[in-house]
């Protein structure tokens, strides 16, 4: 069977996906530990297997039984990744059809769908979601080259569930700058009248209100902004999830209903 999808630019880099890896291990480590023979697919790992190897090491630290398969549509990139294989970590040639032995508990696809059209991206999201093991989660996201501005969404059997933003706060003038790294299914929706635009506008407003917290550092300002969004009623946004332990890392998660209409 011909792999489903198209070869795209292979840009990747060391530690590029560290923010989402940190979130994955904290938020979904339990899901992996509770699974029988947990399998994770890293779809579209790029010109080098670096981020898949990092994902494997980080997941093994919280779930020693996990197996990771890197799936890449460019056969030369698969051949180049083979020397990095080790027990529990393999690389295979394939696409959205996912040529893996059993349904994965978790699929990670980062900086892959942005090269596709919005409709194709939705089709891929639902197609991948249908390949998950019962209770499994798909994490699809986008980030800049150095992994300092990121966003990702989760999809499970019931459809999209959450959107998370994560950033190096020192580089951020205002939260809406993260719009440039929105997942493909949202990036064209960031226009007035759309929920994602309202969310980012409310986020910027809360950020501006919390400007006095700057004197305590940018992290304190981010936490105060999240708390303001959590406490403000009525607001155009659903309250952020995760709590201070996640917010202090420069992260924030919202229910999909806050952006998906
Ligand atoms: C920009 S790289 C991303 C690398 C890595 N995930 C990262 O974020 O650093 C995107 C990779 O996805 C691959 N790709 C695109 N569509 C794919 C598909 N349907 N199945 C598997 N790989 C795909 C491309 O060939 C490319 O190597």
PDB file of C-alpha atoms and ligand atoms in Angstrom:
ATOM      1  CA  UNK A   1       0.000   0.000   0.000  1.00  0.00           C
ATOM      2  CA  UNK A   2       1.293   3.448  -0.907  1.00  0.00           C
ATOM      3  CA  UNK A   3       1.720   5.630   2.205  1.00  0.00           C
ATOM      4  CA  UNK A   4      -1.053   8.202   2.548  1.00  0.00           C
ATOM      5  CA  UNK A   5       0.155  11.791   2.556  1.00  0.00           C
ATOM      6  CA  UNK A   6       2.937  13.830   0.969  1.00  0.00           C
ATOM      7  CA  UNK A   7       6.628  14.315   1.722  1.00  0.00           C
ATOM      8  CA  UNK A   8       7.168  17.796   3.105  1.00  0.00           C
ATOM      9  CA  UNK A   9      10.075  19.799   4.485  1.00  0.00           C
ATOM     10  CA  UNK A  10      11.943  17.839   7.129  1.00  0.00           C
ATOM     11  CA  UNK A  11      12.898  20.690   9.474  1.00  0.00           C
ATOM     12  CA  UNK A  12      13.497  19.471  13.010  1.00  0.00           C
ATOM     13  CA  UNK A  13      16.017  19.994  15.790  1.00  0.00           C
ATOM     14  CA  UNK A  14      17.311  18.968  19.187  1.00  0.00           C
ATOM     15  CA  UNK A  15      14.908  19.718  22.012  1.00  0.00           C
ATOM     16  CA  UNK A  16      12.479  21.400  19.674  1.00  0.00           C
ATOM     17  CA  UNK A  17       9.519  19.516  21.164  1.00  0.00           C
ATOM     18  CA  UNK A  18      10.656  19.666  24.816  1.00  0.00           C
ATOM     19  CA  UNK A  19       7.641  21.707  25.955  1.00  0.00           C
ATOM     20  CA  UNK A  20       5.088  19.271  24.578  1.00  0.00           C
ATOM     21  CA  UNK A  21       7.170  16.283  25.785  1.00  0.00           C
ATOM     22  CA  UNK A  22       7.149  17.751  29.300  1.00  0.00           C
ATOM     23  CA  UNK A  23       3.387  18.188  29.110  1.00  0.00           C
ATOM     24  CA  UNK A  24       2.868  14.717  27.603  1.00  0.00           C
ATOM     25  CA  UNK A  25       4.786  12.935  30.339  1.00  0.00           C
ATOM     26  CA  UNK A  26       2.982  14.898  33.069  1.00  0.00           C
ATOM     27  CA  UNK A  27      -0.530  14.809  31.656  1.00  0.00           C
ATOM     28  CA  UNK A  28      -0.619  11.490  29.782  1.00  0.00           C
ATOM     29  CA  UNK A  29       2.040   9.442  31.614  1.00  0.00           C
ATOM     30  CA  UNK A  30      -0.757   7.798  33.619  1.00  0.00           C
ATOM     31  CA  UNK A  31      -2.621   6.830  30.461  1.00  0.00           C
ATOM     32  CA  UNK A  32       0.493   5.074  29.140  1.00  0.00           C
ATOM     33  CA  UNK A  33       1.173   3.341  32.447  1.00  0.00           C
ATOM     34  CA  UNK A  34      -2.373   2.040  32.595  1.00  0.00           C
ATOM     35  CA  UNK A  35      -2.227   0.614  29.044  1.00  0.00           C
ATOM     36  CA  UNK A  36      -1.425  -2.989  28.263  1.00  0.00           C
ATOM     37  CA  UNK A  37       1.715  -2.874  26.041  1.00  0.00           C
ATOM     38  CA  UNK A  38       1.541   0.901  25.440  1.00  0.00           C
ATOM     39  CA  UNK A  39       2.511   1.943  21.937  1.00  0.00           C
ATOM     40  CA  UNK A  40       3.249   5.539  20.906  1.00  0.00           C
ATOM     41  CA  UNK A  41       3.530   6.687  17.297  1.00  0.00           C
ATOM     42  CA  UNK A  42       5.537   9.778  16.375  1.00  0.00           C
ATOM     43  CA  UNK A  43       4.189  10.652  12.938  1.00  0.00           C
ATOM     44  CA  UNK A  44       6.399  12.690  10.606  1.00  0.00           C
ATOM     45  CA  UNK A  45       9.653  12.995  12.559  1.00  0.00           C
ATOM     46  CA  UNK A  46      11.522  14.788   9.797  1.00  0.00           C
ATOM     47  CA  UNK A  47      15.043  14.764   8.367  1.00  0.00           C
ATOM     48  CA  UNK A  48      16.547  13.324  11.571  1.00  0.00           C
ATOM     49  CA  UNK A  49      15.024  11.070  14.230  1.00  0.00           C
ATOM     50  CA  UNK A  50      16.072  13.426  17.049  1.00  0.00           C
ATOM     51  CA  UNK A  51      12.666  14.351  18.419  1.00  0.00           C
ATOM     52  CA  UNK A  52      11.470  10.725  18.338  1.00  0.00           C
ATOM     53  CA  UNK A  53      14.538   9.573  20.273  1.00  0.00           C
ATOM     54  CA  UNK A  54      13.966  12.354  22.817  1.00  0.00           C
ATOM     55  CA  UNK A  55      10.288  11.410  23.109  1.00  0.00           C
ATOM     56  CA  UNK A  56      11.264   7.768  23.672  1.00  0.00           C
ATOM     57  CA  UNK A  57      13.755   8.659  26.440  1.00  0.00           C
ATOM     58  CA  UNK A  58      11.305  10.998  28.162  1.00  0.00           C
ATOM     59  CA  UNK A  59       8.390   8.572  27.977  1.00  0.00           C
ATOM     60  CA  UNK A  60      10.522   5.650  29.166  1.00  0.00           C
ATOM     61  CA  UNK A  61      11.371   7.697  32.277  1.00  0.00           C
ATOM     62  CA  UNK A  62       7.677   7.740  33.262  1.00  0.00           C
ATOM     63  CA  UNK A  63       6.540   4.486  31.623  1.00  0.00           C
ATOM     64  CA  UNK A  64       9.353   1.912  31.232  1.00  0.00           C
ATOM     65  CA  UNK A  65       7.115  -0.423  29.204  1.00  0.00           C
ATOM     66  CA  UNK A  66       6.357   2.075  26.441  1.00  0.00           C
ATOM     67  CA  UNK A  67       7.308   1.321  22.833  1.00  0.00           C
ATOM     68  CA  UNK A  68       7.725   4.131  20.307  1.00  0.00           C
ATOM     69  CA  UNK A  69       7.514   3.893  16.514  1.00  0.00           C
ATOM     70  CA  UNK A  70       8.602   6.811  14.348  1.00  0.00           C
ATOM     71  CA  UNK A  71       6.567   6.857  11.111  1.00  0.00           C
ATOM     72  CA  UNK A  72       7.886   8.950   8.223  1.00  0.00           C
ATOM     73  CA  UNK A  73       6.661   9.184   4.654  1.00  0.00           C
ATOM     74  CA  UNK A  74      10.087   9.907   3.142  1.00  0.00           C
ATOM     75  CA  UNK A  75      11.908   6.534   2.766  1.00  0.00           C
ATOM     76  CA  UNK A  76      15.352   8.174   2.815  1.00  0.00           C
ATOM     77  CA  UNK A  77      14.565   9.696   6.198  1.00  0.00           C
ATOM     78  CA  UNK A  78      13.529   6.255   7.450  1.00  0.00           C
ATOM     79  CA  UNK A  79      16.815   4.730   6.246  1.00  0.00           C
ATOM     80  CA  UNK A  80      18.725   7.561   7.937  1.00  0.00           C
ATOM     81  CA  UNK A  81      16.891   6.927  11.224  1.00  0.00           C
ATOM     82  CA  UNK A  82      17.493   3.156  11.365  1.00  0.00           C
ATOM     83  CA  UNK A  83      20.875   3.417  13.192  1.00  0.00           C
ATOM     84  CA  UNK A  84      19.051   5.163  16.066  1.00  0.00           C
ATOM     85  CA  UNK A  85      16.807   2.123  16.655  1.00  0.00           C
ATOM     86  CA  UNK A  86      17.070   0.260  19.941  1.00  0.00           C
ATOM     87  CA  UNK A  87      14.836  -2.099  21.895  1.00  0.00           C
ATOM     88  CA  UNK A  88      11.412  -0.458  22.060  1.00  0.00           C
ATOM     89  CA  UNK A  89      12.231   2.227  19.477  1.00  0.00           C
ATOM     90  CA  UNK A  90      11.786   1.613  15.749  1.00  0.00           C
ATOM     91  CA  UNK A  91      11.350   3.651  12.565  1.00  0.00           C
ATOM     92  CA  UNK A  92       9.072   2.662   9.705  1.00  0.00           C
ATOM     93  CA  UNK A  93       8.083   3.995   6.325  1.00  0.00           C
ATOM     94  CA  UNK A  94       4.441   5.083   6.122  1.00  0.00           C
ATOM     95  CA  UNK A  95       1.847   7.819   6.274  1.00  0.00           C
ATOM     96  CA  UNK A  96      -1.555   8.538   7.754  1.00  0.00           C
ATOM     97  CA  UNK A  97      -2.528   4.858   7.382  1.00  0.00           C
ATOM     98  CA  UNK A  98      -0.027   4.116  10.217  1.00  0.00           C
ATOM     99  CA  UNK A  99       1.713   0.821   9.413  1.00  0.00           C
ATOM    100  CA  UNK A 100       2.065  -0.306  13.027  1.00  0.00           C
ATOM    101  CA  UNK A 101       1.393  -3.699  14.605  1.00  0.00           C
ATOM    102  CA  UNK A 102      -1.334  -2.662  17.051  1.00  0.00           C
ATOM    103  CA  UNK A 103      -3.437   0.401  17.833  1.00  0.00           C
ATOM    104  CA  UNK A 104      -1.362   3.095  19.539  1.00  0.00           C
ATOM    105  CA  UNK A 105      -2.330   4.530  22.928  1.00  0.00           C
ATOM    106  CA  UNK A 106      -0.885   7.844  21.861  1.00  0.00           C
ATOM    107  CA  UNK A 107      -0.092   9.446  18.508  1.00  0.00           C
ATOM    108  CA  UNK A 108       2.063  12.565  18.352  1.00  0.00           C
ATOM    109  CA  UNK A 109       2.154  14.558  15.093  1.00  0.00           C
ATOM    110  CA  UNK A 110       4.081  17.808  15.349  1.00  0.00           C
ATOM    111  CA  UNK A 111       4.710  20.232  12.514  1.00  0.00           C
ATOM    112  CA  UNK A 112       3.228  17.769  10.046  1.00  0.00           C
ATOM    113  CA  UNK A 113      -0.326  18.883   9.261  1.00  0.00           C
ATOM    114  CA  UNK A 114       0.614  22.511   8.755  1.00  0.00           C
ATOM    115  CA  UNK A 115       1.821  21.617   5.267  1.00  0.00           C
ATOM    116  CA  UNK A 116      -1.641  20.334   4.309  1.00  0.00           C
ATOM    117  CA  UNK A 117      -4.890  22.167   3.543  1.00  0.00           C
ATOM    118  CA  UNK A 118      -7.361  22.729   6.358  1.00  0.00           C
ATOM    119  CA  UNK A 119      -9.817  20.092   5.101  1.00  0.00           C
ATOM    120  CA  UNK A 120      -7.057  17.529   4.631  1.00  0.00           C
ATOM    121  CA  UNK A 121      -5.855  18.329   8.130  1.00  0.00           C
ATOM    122  CA  UNK A 122      -9.316  17.640   9.594  1.00  0.00           C
ATOM    123  CA  UNK A 123      -9.515  14.376   7.626  1.00  0.00           C
ATOM    124  CA  UNK A 124      -6.094  13.351   8.902  1.00  0.00           C
ATOM    125  CA  UNK A 125      -7.025  14.231  12.496  1.00  0.00           C
ATOM    126  CA  UNK A 126     -10.141  12.075  12.422  1.00  0.00           C
ATOM    127  CA  UNK A 127      -8.440   9.292  10.452  1.00  0.00           C
ATOM    128  CA  UNK A 128      -5.589   9.112  12.968  1.00  0.00           C
ATOM    129  CA  UNK A 129      -8.002   9.331  15.866  1.00  0.00           C
ATOM    130  CA  UNK A 130      -9.802   6.274  14.489  1.00  0.00           C
ATOM    131  CA  UNK A 131      -6.546   4.289  14.664  1.00  0.00           C
ATOM    132  CA  UNK A 132      -6.128   4.849  18.403  1.00  0.00           C
ATOM    133  CA  UNK A 133      -6.491   2.121  20.998  1.00  0.00           C
ATOM    134  CA  UNK A 134      -9.561   2.513  23.239  1.00  0.00           C
ATOM    135  CA  UNK A 135      -8.961   5.468  25.573  1.00  0.00           C
ATOM    136  CA  UNK A 136      -6.093   6.700  23.386  1.00  0.00           C
ATOM    137  CA  UNK A 137      -5.156  10.291  22.553  1.00  0.00           C
ATOM    138  CA  UNK A 138      -3.860  12.088  19.476  1.00  0.00           C
ATOM    139  CA  UNK A 139      -1.658  15.148  20.072  1.00  0.00           C
ATOM    140  CA  UNK A 140      -1.251  17.399  17.049  1.00  0.00           C
ATOM    141  CA  UNK A 141       0.700  20.621  17.189  1.00  0.00           C
ATOM    142  CA  UNK A 142       2.927  23.258  15.736  1.00  0.00           C
ATOM    143  CA  UNK A 143       5.948  25.197  16.988  1.00  0.00           C
ATOM    144  CA  UNK A 144       8.684  27.507  15.782  1.00  0.00           C
ATOM    145  CA  UNK A 145      12.112  26.185  14.833  1.00  0.00           C
ATOM    146  CA  UNK A 146      13.532  26.425  18.348  1.00  0.00           C
ATOM    147  CA  UNK A 147      10.397  25.235  20.120  1.00  0.00           C
ATOM    148  CA  UNK A 148       9.882  28.515  21.946  1.00  0.00           C
ATOM    149  CA  UNK A 149       6.339  29.123  20.726  1.00  0.00           C
ATOM    150  CA  UNK A 150       4.033  26.160  20.504  1.00  0.00           C
ATOM    151  CA  UNK A 151       0.431  25.083  20.488  1.00  0.00           C
ATOM    152  CA  UNK A 152      -1.125  21.670  20.310  1.00  0.00           C
ATOM    153  CA  UNK A 153      -4.509  20.090  20.450  1.00  0.00           C
ATOM    154  CA  UNK A 154      -5.722  16.728  21.693  1.00  0.00           C
ATOM    155  CA  UNK A 155      -8.287  14.536  19.988  1.00  0.00           C
ATOM    156  CA  UNK A 156      -9.854  11.389  21.396  1.00  0.00           C
ATOM    157  CA  UNK A 157     -12.791   9.137  20.553  1.00  0.00           C
ATOM    158  CA  UNK A 158     -15.189  12.015  21.285  1.00  0.00           C
ATOM    159  CA  UNK A 159     -13.395  14.491  18.995  1.00  0.00           C
ATOM    160  CA  UNK A 160     -11.119  17.475  19.827  1.00  0.00           C
ATOM    161  CA  UNK A 161     -10.756  17.971  23.589  1.00  0.00           C
ATOM    162  CA  UNK A 162      -8.177  20.642  24.442  1.00  0.00           C
ATOM    163  CA  UNK A 163      -5.809  23.229  23.057  1.00  0.00           C
ATOM    164  CA  UNK A 164      -2.572  24.034  24.873  1.00  0.00           C
ATOM    165  CA  UNK A 165      -0.253  26.995  24.366  1.00  0.00           C
ATOM    166  CA  UNK A 166       3.324  26.966  25.631  1.00  0.00           C
ATOM    167  CA  UNK A 167       6.037  29.554  25.194  1.00  0.00           C
ATOM    168  CA  UNK A 168       9.319  30.961  26.340  1.00  0.00           C
ATOM    169  CA  UNK A 169       7.653  33.840  28.092  1.00  0.00           C
ATOM    170  CA  UNK A 170      10.674  36.130  27.997  1.00  0.00           C
ATOM    171  CA  UNK A 171      10.255  36.332  24.221  1.00  0.00           C
ATOM    172  CA  UNK A 172       6.533  37.060  24.249  1.00  0.00           C
ATOM    173  CA  UNK A 173       5.157  40.600  24.070  1.00  0.00           C
ATOM    174  CA  UNK A 174       1.559  39.400  24.265  1.00  0.00           C
ATOM    175  CA  UNK A 175      -0.217  36.020  24.167  1.00  0.00           C
ATOM    176  CA  UNK A 176      -1.823  36.561  20.754  1.00  0.00           C
ATOM    177  CA  UNK A 177       1.662  36.350  19.196  1.00  0.00           C
ATOM    178  CA  UNK A 178       1.178  32.598  19.597  1.00  0.00           C
ATOM    179  CA  UNK A 179      -1.397  32.794  16.803  1.00  0.00           C
ATOM    180  CA  UNK A 180       1.429  32.375  14.290  1.00  0.00           C
ATOM    181  CA  UNK A 181       1.898  28.830  15.648  1.00  0.00           C
ATOM    182  CA  UNK A 182      -1.713  27.706  15.848  1.00  0.00           C
ATOM    183  CA  UNK A 183      -2.563  24.170  14.683  1.00  0.00           C
ATOM    184  CA  UNK A 184      -3.570  24.004  11.025  1.00  0.00           C
ATOM    185  CA  UNK A 185      -7.289  23.596  11.755  1.00  0.00           C
ATOM    186  CA  UNK A 186      -7.322  26.918  13.646  1.00  0.00           C
ATOM    187  CA  UNK A 187      -4.753  29.115  11.951  1.00  0.00           C
ATOM    188  CA  UNK A 188      -7.097  30.390   9.250  1.00  0.00           C
ATOM    189  CA  UNK A 189      -9.885  30.902  11.788  1.00  0.00           C
ATOM    190  CA  UNK A 190      -8.104  33.592  13.760  1.00  0.00           C
ATOM    191  CA  UNK A 191     -10.349  36.404  12.478  1.00  0.00           C
ATOM    192  CA  UNK A 192     -12.926  38.557  14.290  1.00  0.00           C
ATOM    193  CA  UNK A 193     -16.105  36.662  15.107  1.00  0.00           C
ATOM    194  CA  UNK A 194     -14.364  33.298  15.482  1.00  0.00           C
ATOM    195  CA  UNK A 195     -13.959  31.779  18.977  1.00  0.00           C
ATOM    196  CA  UNK A 196     -10.166  31.427  18.672  1.00  0.00           C
ATOM    197  CA  UNK A 197      -9.896  35.150  17.915  1.00  0.00           C
ATOM    198  CA  UNK A 198     -12.123  35.996  20.883  1.00  0.00           C
ATOM    199  CA  UNK A 199     -10.037  33.782  23.119  1.00  0.00           C
ATOM    200  CA  UNK A 200      -6.752  35.388  22.073  1.00  0.00           C
ATOM    201  CA  UNK A 201      -8.267  38.875  22.398  1.00  0.00           C
ATOM    202  CA  UNK A 202      -9.469  38.088  25.943  1.00  0.00           C
ATOM    203  CA  UNK A 203      -6.046  36.610  26.699  1.00  0.00           C
ATOM    204  CA  UNK A 204      -4.280  39.796  25.516  1.00  0.00           C
ATOM    205  CA  UNK A 205      -6.664  41.927  27.551  1.00  0.00           C
ATOM    206  CA  UNK A 206      -6.032  39.924  30.733  1.00  0.00           C
ATOM    207  CA  UNK A 207      -2.275  40.087  30.001  1.00  0.00           C
ATOM    208  CA  UNK A 208      -2.477  43.888  29.752  1.00  0.00           C
ATOM    209  CA  UNK A 209      -4.469  44.111  33.015  1.00  0.00           C
ATOM    210  CA  UNK A 210      -1.759  42.015  34.685  1.00  0.00           C
ATOM    211  CA  UNK A 211       1.095  44.267  33.488  1.00  0.00           C
ATOM    212  CA  UNK A 212       1.885  45.390  37.072  1.00  0.00           C
ATOM    213  CA  UNK A 213       2.986  41.783  37.823  1.00  0.00           C
ATOM    214  CA  UNK A 214       5.955  42.386  35.493  1.00  0.00           C
ATOM    215  CA  UNK A 215       7.933  43.595  38.483  1.00  0.00           C
ATOM    216  CA  UNK A 216       7.713  40.017  39.893  1.00  0.00           C
ATOM    217  CA  UNK A 217       8.817  38.507  36.599  1.00  0.00           C
ATOM    218  CA  UNK A 218       7.133  37.380  33.420  1.00  0.00           C
ATOM    219  CA  UNK A 219       6.144  34.031  34.915  1.00  0.00           C
ATOM    220  CA  UNK A 220       4.216  35.780  37.711  1.00  0.00           C
ATOM    221  CA  UNK A 221       2.456  37.861  35.067  1.00  0.00           C
ATOM    222  CA  UNK A 222       1.491  34.732  33.091  1.00  0.00           C
ATOM    223  CA  UNK A 223       0.098  33.016  36.218  1.00  0.00           C
ATOM    224  CA  UNK A 224      -1.837  36.153  37.180  1.00  0.00           C
ATOM    225  CA  UNK A 225      -3.232  36.318  33.638  1.00  0.00           C
ATOM    226  CA  UNK A 226      -4.383  32.688  33.808  1.00  0.00           C
ATOM    227  CA  UNK A 227      -5.950  33.304  37.209  1.00  0.00           C
ATOM    228  CA  UNK A 228      -7.732  36.357  35.888  1.00  0.00           C
ATOM    229  CA  UNK A 229      -9.093  34.353  32.934  1.00  0.00           C
ATOM    230  CA  UNK A 230     -10.123  31.613  35.364  1.00  0.00           C
ATOM    231  CA  UNK A 231     -11.950  34.019  37.634  1.00  0.00           C
ATOM    232  CA  UNK A 232     -13.537  36.457  35.225  1.00  0.00           C
ATOM    233  CA  UNK A 233     -17.291  36.045  34.681  1.00  0.00           C
ATOM    234  CA  UNK A 234     -18.819  36.421  32.218  1.00  0.00           C
ATOM    235  CA  UNK A 235     -16.051  36.064  29.671  1.00  0.00           C
ATOM    236  CA  UNK A 236     -15.930  34.984  26.076  1.00  0.00           C
ATOM    237  CA  UNK A 237     -13.595  32.184  27.019  1.00  0.00           C
ATOM    238  CA  UNK A 238     -13.891  29.002  29.005  1.00  0.00           C
ATOM    239  CA  UNK A 239     -11.619  29.034  32.040  1.00  0.00           C
ATOM    240  CA  UNK A 240      -8.095  27.715  31.530  1.00  0.00           C
ATOM    241  CA  UNK A 241      -7.242  24.226  32.761  1.00  0.00           C
ATOM    242  CA  UNK A 242      -4.126  22.836  34.360  1.00  0.00           C
ATOM    243  CA  UNK A 243      -3.716  25.087  37.375  1.00  0.00           C
ATOM    244  CA  UNK A 244      -0.661  26.925  38.676  1.00  0.00           C
ATOM    245  CA  UNK A 245       1.636  23.906  38.393  1.00  0.00           C
ATOM    246  CA  UNK A 246       1.262  23.997  34.610  1.00  0.00           C
ATOM    247  CA  UNK A 247       0.889  27.757  34.243  1.00  0.00           C
ATOM    248  CA  UNK A 248       4.209  28.398  36.005  1.00  0.00           C
ATOM    249  CA  UNK A 249       5.899  26.526  33.130  1.00  0.00           C
ATOM    250  CA  UNK A 250       4.610  29.061  30.617  1.00  0.00           C
ATOM    251  CA  UNK A 251       1.810  26.736  29.567  1.00  0.00           C
ATOM    252  CA  UNK A 252      -1.948  27.094  29.469  1.00  0.00           C
ATOM    253  CA  UNK A 253      -4.668  24.707  28.323  1.00  0.00           C
ATOM    254  CA  UNK A 254      -8.273  25.423  27.351  1.00  0.00           C
ATOM    255  CA  UNK A 255     -11.159  23.111  26.619  1.00  0.00           C
ATOM    256  CA  UNK A 256     -11.722  22.787  22.886  1.00  0.00           C
ATOM    257  CA  UNK A 257     -15.131  24.405  23.370  1.00  0.00           C
ATOM    258  CA  UNK A 258     -13.251  27.671  24.010  1.00  0.00           C
ATOM    259  CA  UNK A 259     -11.926  27.711  20.426  1.00  0.00           C
ATOM    260  CA  UNK A 260     -13.903  25.237  18.379  1.00  0.00           C
ATOM    261  CA  UNK A 261     -17.207  27.068  18.292  1.00  0.00           C
TER     262      UNK A 261
HETATM  263  C1  LIG B   1       8.584  19.670   9.507  1.00  0.00           C
HETATM  264  S1  LIG B   1       8.923  17.950   9.721  1.00  0.00           S
HETATM  265  C2  LIG B   1       8.562  17.806  11.424  1.00  0.00           C
HETATM  266  C3  LIG B   1       9.602  17.022  12.177  1.00  0.00           C
HETATM  267  C4  LIG B   1       9.302  16.855  13.659  1.00  0.00           C
HETATM  268  N1  LIG B   1       8.023  16.260  13.911  1.00  0.00           N
HETATM  269  C5  LIG B   1       9.409  18.202  14.361  1.00  0.00           C
HETATM  270  O1  LIG B   1       8.386  18.763  14.755  1.00  0.00           O
HETATM  271  O2  LIG B   1      10.511  18.684  14.539  1.00  0.00           O
HETATM  272  C6  LIG B   1       7.490  17.190   8.963  1.00  0.00           C
HETATM  273  C7  LIG B   1       7.738  15.761   8.497  1.00  0.00           C
HETATM  274  O3  LIG B   1       6.489  15.093   8.346  1.00  0.00           O
HETATM  275  C8  LIG B   1       6.579  14.219   7.234  1.00  0.00           C
HETATM  276  N2  LIG B   1       5.225  13.907   6.775  1.00  0.00           N
HETATM  277  C9  LIG B   1       4.351  14.735   6.142  1.00  0.00           C
HETATM  278  N3  LIG B   1       3.195  14.084   5.905  1.00  0.00           N
HETATM  279  C10 LIG B   1       3.329  12.839   6.436  1.00  0.00           C
HETATM  280  C11 LIG B   1       2.469  11.716   6.512  1.00  0.00           C
HETATM  281  N4  LIG B   1       1.245  11.745   6.007  1.00  0.00           N
HETATM  282  N5  LIG B   1       2.930  10.610   7.130  1.00  0.00           N
HETATM  283  C12 LIG B   1       4.189  10.556   7.642  1.00  0.00           C
HETATM  284  N6  LIG B   1       5.050  11.590   7.594  1.00  0.00           N
HETATM  285  C13 LIG B   1       4.621  12.726   7.004  1.00  0.00           C
HETATM  286  C14 LIG B   1       7.402  15.029   6.243  1.00  0.00           C
HETATM  287  O4  LIG B   1       7.956  14.199   5.235  1.00  0.00           O
HETATM  288  C15 LIG B   1       8.440  15.685   7.162  1.00  0.00           C
HETATM  289  O5  LIG B   1       9.583  14.882   7.258  1.00  0.00           O
END
